[in-house]
Every structure is written in C-alpha cells, then in structure tokens.
C-alpha cells in the first residue's frame, strides 16, 4: 500500500483544518504545501499520466476549499482525501470514455469508438469481481459490507440501523475485506483500480 502518512500531529491538523474551515487562505496554502506532493505521487501511481495526476490533485484541493465548511466533521484527513482522489480518478475515466465518442463521426468510426478505453474496461471488471466476492460472503457480513462499502454508511450508522455493536460491524467489514482480497487474488485480478479500492477500504477500516 502506498504510504499516505504525513508527519503532522492530530492537534496541529485539527488547528489547521479549523483555520481553513474559517476561510483562512494562508492556512489553506499551508495545508496544500503539506499534502500536495504526497497526494500527487499517489494519484500519479494510479493514472501513470503526469498531466492527469496534476489536474486531479488540483481538483482534490479545490474541492477541499469549496467544501471547507465540512472540514471540522472530518476525523481522518487522508482518508477523506483518498475518497476525493478515488472519485476524481473515476470521473476522469468517465470523461475519457465520453471523449472517445464523437457524434460528428461516421457510423464506421462510431462503431470503433464502442471499444471502451482500457481503464473503463478495468473499472467494469473490477466492480464485477468485487460484487462477485460480496455474493460469496455470509448473509450478515454481506449486508454490513454493502452498507459500508457500497452505500457509504459509517460504522456507527450501520450499528444503529442493524441494532448491533460497532465492534460487530467492524469485524464484519474486516472479514469482508479479506474475502474480497482473497477472491480478487484467486480470480487473477491485477488492476490499478483494485489496488485503489482495496487499499483505500483497508485504510478507512483501520481508522474507524
């Protein structure tokens, strides 16, 4: 797993986020200085394209600034940045897909454009394998995992919804992640997006 750790104490991070949330541009610049290179390197490792990685990294920090009023609700900044990065990579993939279809081209060219880009194919195959793995989980584990990783509910929200303890929810998620990881390994999955999803899920699970 790529290292997302930045040497900054929790107290310092909270103070910095509090200033950014209040609209302090100087604090925001400090935040960018602290995290930019590490975020960029991770996005670059996923996209393999410097220009794309630069654009996505810029978009990530732009979204942080645009939604700065939500910063004080964040428990783990790097987990939050991971989610933003994942979403931006997927958006870039969808954009690339749309750009391959030029409505002004002839029928023959259009037919050729139906051959999806490699990343889009990888995206579809990744999720096919993940859903396949989820289908192999025991019923309760499957329910918890879907609520967590597909619907995006927090551990506490799942615990309240299912009337179980937080520790029970976490146990199901950890077991579910292992099921997915094993299934992907035995299925021959070797994709960048698999790394992105599983690494991010494990990072998030570890810090719940």
Short mmCIF file of C-alpha atoms in Angstrom, two decimals:
data_model
loop_
_atom_site.label_atom_id
_atom_site.label_comp_id
_atom_site.label_asym_id
_atom_site.label_seq_id
_atom_site.Cartn_x
_atom_site.Cartn_y
_atom_site.Cartn_z
CA UNK A 1 0.00 0.00 0.00
CA UNK A 2 1.29 3.42 -0.89
CA UNK A 3 2.18 5.44 2.21
CA UNK A 4 -0.21 8.33 2.81
CA UNK A 5 1.27 9.30 6.18
CA UNK A 6 2.24 12.92 6.67
CA UNK A 7 4.23 13.88 9.75
CA UNK A 8 1.77 16.23 11.38
CA UNK A 9 0.21 15.77 14.82
CA UNK A 10 -3.52 15.37 15.28
CA UNK A 11 -3.65 18.58 17.29
CA UNK A 12 -1.80 20.53 14.59
CA UNK A 13 -4.01 19.05 11.87
CA UNK A 14 -7.18 19.97 13.75
CA UNK A 15 -5.94 23.50 14.29
CA UNK A 16 -5.07 23.82 10.61
CA UNK A 17 -8.43 22.43 9.48
CA UNK A 18 -10.22 24.77 11.87
CA UNK A 19 -8.46 27.76 10.30
CA UNK A 20 -9.19 26.55 6.76
CA UNK A 21 -12.82 25.92 7.66
CA UNK A 22 -12.98 29.54 8.78
CA UNK A 23 -11.81 30.72 5.36
CA UNK A 24 -8.17 31.37 6.22
CA UNK A 25 -6.39 31.30 2.84
CA UNK A 26 -2.95 31.31 4.45
CA UNK A 27 -3.84 28.17 6.40
CA UNK A 28 -5.18 26.59 3.22
CA UNK A 29 -1.90 27.29 1.42
CA UNK A 30 -0.09 25.62 4.32
CA UNK A 31 -2.40 22.62 4.01
CA UNK A 32 -1.63 22.39 0.29
CA UNK A 33 2.12 22.67 0.95
CA UNK A 34 1.92 19.84 3.49
CA UNK A 35 -0.08 17.38 1.42
CA UNK A 36 0.28 18.26 -2.27
CA UNK A 37 3.34 16.21 -3.19
CA UNK A 38 2.22 13.07 -1.39
CA UNK A 39 -1.26 13.23 -2.89
CA UNK A 40 0.18 13.90 -6.35
CA UNK A 41 2.56 10.94 -6.14
CA UNK A 42 -0.26 8.58 -5.20
CA UNK A 43 -2.54 9.82 -7.98
CA UNK A 44 0.36 9.59 -10.44
CA UNK A 45 0.96 5.98 -9.41
CA UNK A 46 -2.65 5.26 -10.31
CA UNK A 47 -3.03 7.22 -13.53
CA UNK A 48 0.52 6.91 -14.90
CA UNK A 49 -0.01 10.31 -16.53
CA UNK A 50 1.68 13.39 -15.08
CA UNK A 51 -0.74 15.93 -16.55
CA UNK A 52 -3.80 13.95 -15.44
CA UNK A 53 -2.33 13.48 -11.96
CA UNK A 54 -1.66 17.22 -11.69
CA UNK A 55 -5.22 18.05 -12.72
CA UNK A 56 -6.77 15.54 -10.33
CA UNK A 57 -4.58 16.69 -7.44
CA UNK A 58 -5.57 20.29 -8.16
CA UNK A 59 -9.23 19.30 -8.25
CA UNK A 60 -8.91 17.50 -4.92
CA UNK A 61 -7.62 20.59 -3.13
CA UNK A 62 -10.13 22.78 -4.92
CA UNK A 63 -12.93 20.60 -3.57
CA UNK A 64 -11.43 20.75 -0.08
CA UNK A 65 -11.54 24.55 -0.27
CA UNK A 66 -15.02 24.64 -1.79
CA UNK A 67 -16.35 22.37 0.95
CA UNK A 68 -14.23 23.78 3.76
CA UNK A 69 -17.30 24.22 5.96
CA UNK A 70 -17.35 20.40 6.27
CA UNK A 71 -13.72 20.06 7.35
CA UNK A 72 -14.39 20.02 11.08
CA UNK A 73 -16.54 16.91 10.61
CA UNK A 74 -13.56 15.01 9.21
CA UNK A 75 -11.88 12.55 11.59
CA UNK A 76 -9.12 11.48 9.21
CA UNK A 77 -7.98 13.95 6.57
CA UNK A 78 -6.01 11.44 4.49
CA UNK A 79 -8.94 9.01 4.37
CA UNK A 80 -11.08 11.92 3.22
CA UNK A 81 -8.52 12.89 0.58
CA UNK A 82 -8.37 9.26 -0.54
CA UNK A 83 -12.13 9.25 -1.21
CA UNK A 84 -11.87 12.52 -3.13
CA UNK A 85 -8.99 11.11 -5.16
CA UNK A 86 -10.84 7.90 -5.93
CA UNK A 87 -13.88 9.82 -7.10
CA UNK A 88 -11.78 12.16 -9.23
CA UNK A 89 -9.98 9.24 -10.89
CA UNK A 90 -13.31 7.63 -11.71
CA UNK A 91 -14.64 10.94 -13.06
CA UNK A 92 -11.56 11.29 -15.26
CA UNK A 93 -12.18 7.80 -16.59
CA UNK A 94 -15.79 8.57 -17.42
CA UNK A 95 -14.73 11.80 -19.13
CA UNK A 96 -12.19 9.92 -21.19
CA UNK A 97 -14.86 7.45 -22.20
CA UNK A 98 -17.23 10.17 -23.36
CA UNK A 99 -14.48 11.85 -25.34
CA UNK A 100 -13.99 8.68 -27.36
CA UNK A 101 -17.49 9.03 -28.80
CA UNK A 102 -17.63 11.85 -31.35
CA UNK A 103 -21.21 12.33 -32.53
CA UNK A 104 -19.96 14.01 -35.68
CA UNK A 105 -18.07 10.97 -36.94
CA UNK A 106 -19.34 8.40 -39.44
CA UNK A 107 -21.11 5.20 -38.48
CA UNK A 108 -17.97 3.11 -39.00
CA UNK A 109 -15.89 5.35 -36.77
CA UNK A 110 -18.63 5.37 -34.17
CA UNK A 111 -18.65 1.59 -34.13
CA UNK A 112 -14.91 1.64 -33.49
CA UNK A 113 -15.42 4.07 -30.62
CA UNK A 114 -17.58 1.50 -28.88
CA UNK A 115 -14.34 -0.26 -27.92
CA UNK A 116 -14.08 1.10 -24.36
CA UNK A 117 -10.76 2.51 -23.16
CA UNK A 118 -8.62 0.18 -21.12
CA UNK A 119 -9.32 1.99 -17.88
CA UNK A 120 -13.09 1.83 -18.36
CA UNK A 121 -12.91 -1.88 -19.05
CA UNK A 122 -10.76 -2.26 -15.96
CA UNK A 123 -13.31 -0.30 -13.95
CA UNK A 124 -16.16 -2.57 -15.04
CA UNK A 125 -14.14 -5.74 -14.44
CA UNK A 126 -13.05 -4.52 -11.01
CA UNK A 127 -16.59 -3.96 -9.84
CA UNK A 128 -17.74 -7.25 -11.37
CA UNK A 129 -15.14 -9.08 -9.29
CA UNK A 130 -15.96 -7.10 -6.17
CA UNK A 131 -19.69 -7.80 -6.40
CA UNK A 132 -18.88 -11.44 -7.11
CA UNK A 133 -16.79 -11.54 -3.93
CA UNK A 134 -19.58 -9.89 -1.92
CA UNK A 135 -22.03 -12.53 -3.15
CA UNK A 136 -19.78 -15.19 -1.57
CA UNK A 137 -19.99 -13.61 1.90
CA UNK A 138 -22.27 -14.92 4.67
CA UNK A 139 -25.63 -13.02 4.71
CA UNK A 140 -24.95 -10.73 7.69
CA UNK A 141 -21.38 -9.98 6.59
CA UNK A 142 -22.66 -9.23 3.11
CA UNK A 143 -25.32 -6.86 4.44
CA UNK A 144 -22.83 -4.95 6.59
CA UNK A 145 -20.25 -4.79 3.80
CA UNK A 146 -22.74 -3.46 1.27
CA UNK A 147 -23.96 -0.79 3.68
CA UNK A 148 -20.38 0.24 4.40
CA UNK A 149 -18.53 -0.01 1.10
CA UNK A 150 -21.32 0.33 -1.44
CA UNK A 151 -23.79 2.69 0.27
CA UNK A 152 -21.14 4.60 2.23
CA UNK A 153 -22.65 4.40 5.72
CA UNK A 154 -20.35 4.85 8.71
CA UNK A 155 -19.82 2.05 11.24
CA UNK A 156 -21.98 3.86 13.76
CA UNK A 157 -24.80 4.35 11.25
CA UNK A 158 -24.69 0.66 10.35
CA UNK A 159 -24.66 -0.37 14.02
CA UNK A 160 -27.74 1.75 14.67
CA UNK A 161 -29.51 0.53 11.54
CA UNK A 162 -28.91 -3.16 12.30
CA UNK A 163 -29.06 -2.83 16.09
CA UNK A 164 -25.62 -4.33 16.63
CA UNK A 165 -22.42 -3.06 18.25
CA UNK A 166 -19.75 -1.03 16.46
CA UNK A 167 -17.23 -3.80 17.12
CA UNK A 168 -19.53 -6.31 15.41
CA UNK A 169 -19.80 -4.04 12.39
CA UNK A 170 -16.04 -3.60 12.23
CA UNK A 171 -15.47 -7.36 12.49
CA UNK A 172 -17.82 -7.99 9.57
CA UNK A 173 -16.07 -5.32 7.48
CA UNK A 174 -12.57 -6.64 8.22
CA UNK A 175 -13.71 -10.18 7.37
CA UNK A 176 -15.42 -8.85 4.24
CA UNK A 177 -12.27 -7.08 3.09
CA UNK A 178 -10.34 -10.31 3.50
CA UNK A 179 -12.97 -12.16 1.45
CA UNK A 180 -12.72 -9.57 -1.33
CA UNK A 181 -8.92 -9.60 -1.27
CA UNK A 182 -8.74 -13.40 -1.46
CA UNK A 183 -11.36 -13.59 -4.20
CA UNK A 184 -9.58 -10.99 -6.31
CA UNK A 185 -6.25 -12.76 -5.86
CA UNK A 186 -7.68 -16.13 -6.91
CA UNK A 187 -9.53 -14.53 -9.83
CA UNK A 188 -6.33 -13.19 -11.34
CA UNK A 189 -7.28 -9.59 -10.76
CA UNK A 190 -4.27 -7.34 -11.18
CA UNK A 191 -5.61 -3.86 -11.83
CA UNK A 192 -4.75 -0.38 -10.63
CA UNK A 193 -8.35 0.14 -9.54
CA UNK A 194 -8.27 -2.99 -7.41
CA UNK A 195 -5.31 -1.51 -5.59
CA UNK A 196 -7.09 1.83 -5.27
CA UNK A 197 -10.27 0.38 -3.87
CA UNK A 198 -8.84 -2.24 -1.54
CA UNK A 199 -6.04 -0.02 -0.24
CA UNK A 200 -8.50 2.77 0.45
CA UNK A 201 -11.05 0.47 2.05
CA UNK A 202 -8.41 -1.03 4.32
CA UNK A 203 -7.10 2.41 5.25
CA UNK A 204 -10.61 3.57 6.10
CA UNK A 205 -11.44 0.39 8.04
CA UNK A 206 -8.28 0.67 10.12
CA UNK A 207 -9.22 4.17 11.25
CA UNK A 208 -12.91 3.66 12.03
#
